[in-house]
Amino acid sequence: MSTEDSQRLTAKRWQDCTDVYDFLDQIRLRPGMWVPGGSLLYLQSLLTGYRAALGVYGIAESFAFWPEGACPRCTASPKSSPGPTT
């Protein structure tokens, strides 16, 4: 393992992550802290929240976990999202 790789895989605060892949590296380093019991549901919830935060704060970041249109609640802007259905 090179020195660059070992520096990259050092635990840090989530605020210091530069993108979703950096955040996933942090989850990989300390899974018990981020994903209780190793549940994929918790991981999905974290990624959904991350995606929602990108939209709320208007941050343009490549997020290839869901193709555009595959998750309407994740990709719709608040102004264009449909109201509740009855």
C-alpha atoms as one frame of an Amber mdcrd trajectory, in Angstrom:
protein
   0.000   0.000   0.000   1.443   3.354  -0.979   1.751   6.310   1.402  -0.861
   8.175  -0.636  -3.390   5.338  -0.135  -2.756   5.152   3.610  -3.249   8.930
   3.966  -6.460   8.737   1.961  -7.869   6.013   4.203  -7.408   7.919   7.443
 -10.517   8.452   9.531 -11.744  12.035   9.448 -14.834  14.050  10.239 -17.731
  13.716   7.796 -17.631  17.478   7.204 -14.164  17.061   5.687 -15.347  14.607
   3.022 -15.069  15.999  -0.491 -17.662  13.806  -2.253 -19.872  10.755  -1.801
 -16.997   8.379  -2.534 -14.873   9.977   0.193 -17.873   9.605   2.537 -18.189
   5.923   1.567 -14.497   5.442   2.390 -15.227   6.779   5.866 -18.135   4.363
   6.219 -15.845   1.537   5.103 -13.273   2.502   7.752 -15.826   2.616  10.605
 -18.933   0.715   9.504 -20.262   0.208  13.031 -20.428   3.947  13.544 -22.353
   4.666  10.340 -24.286   1.485   9.548 -25.635  -0.198  12.698 -25.567  -3.973
  12.380 -24.280  -3.751   8.800 -27.801  -3.091   7.544 -28.096  -2.182   3.882
 -31.266  -0.279   4.773 -29.231   2.096   6.953 -26.688   2.510   4.163 -29.461
   3.274   1.683 -30.919   5.810   4.118 -27.540   7.513   4.471 -27.113   7.740
   0.705 -30.663   9.008   0.223 -30.055  11.704   2.840 -26.767  12.632   1.204
 -28.512  12.953  -2.153 -31.303  15.052  -0.619 -28.769  17.368   1.026 -27.055
  17.920  -2.334 -30.387  19.054  -3.759 -31.305  21.246  -0.783 -27.988  23.082
  -0.885 -27.788  23.195  -4.687 -24.524  21.275  -4.865 -23.750  19.781  -8.266
 -22.026  16.471  -7.619 -21.903  13.331  -9.680 -24.060  10.778  -7.892 -24.294
   7.619  -9.987 -26.076   5.410  -7.448 -29.496   6.074  -8.957 -29.870   6.849
 -12.660 -31.749  10.068 -13.368 -35.473   9.418 -13.112 -35.079   6.111 -11.260
 -35.843   7.726  -7.913 -38.326  10.577  -8.473 -38.213  11.705  -4.842 -34.411
  11.971  -5.044 -34.185  13.873  -8.328 -37.204  16.192  -8.310 -36.548  19.758
  -7.299 -38.761  21.069  -4.497 -40.479  23.531  -6.854 -41.398  20.889  -9.429
 -42.236  17.967  -7.173 -45.842  16.841  -7.360 -48.116  17.270  -4.403 -49.539
  14.392  -2.420 -51.695  11.989  -4.356 -55.083  10.975  -3.065
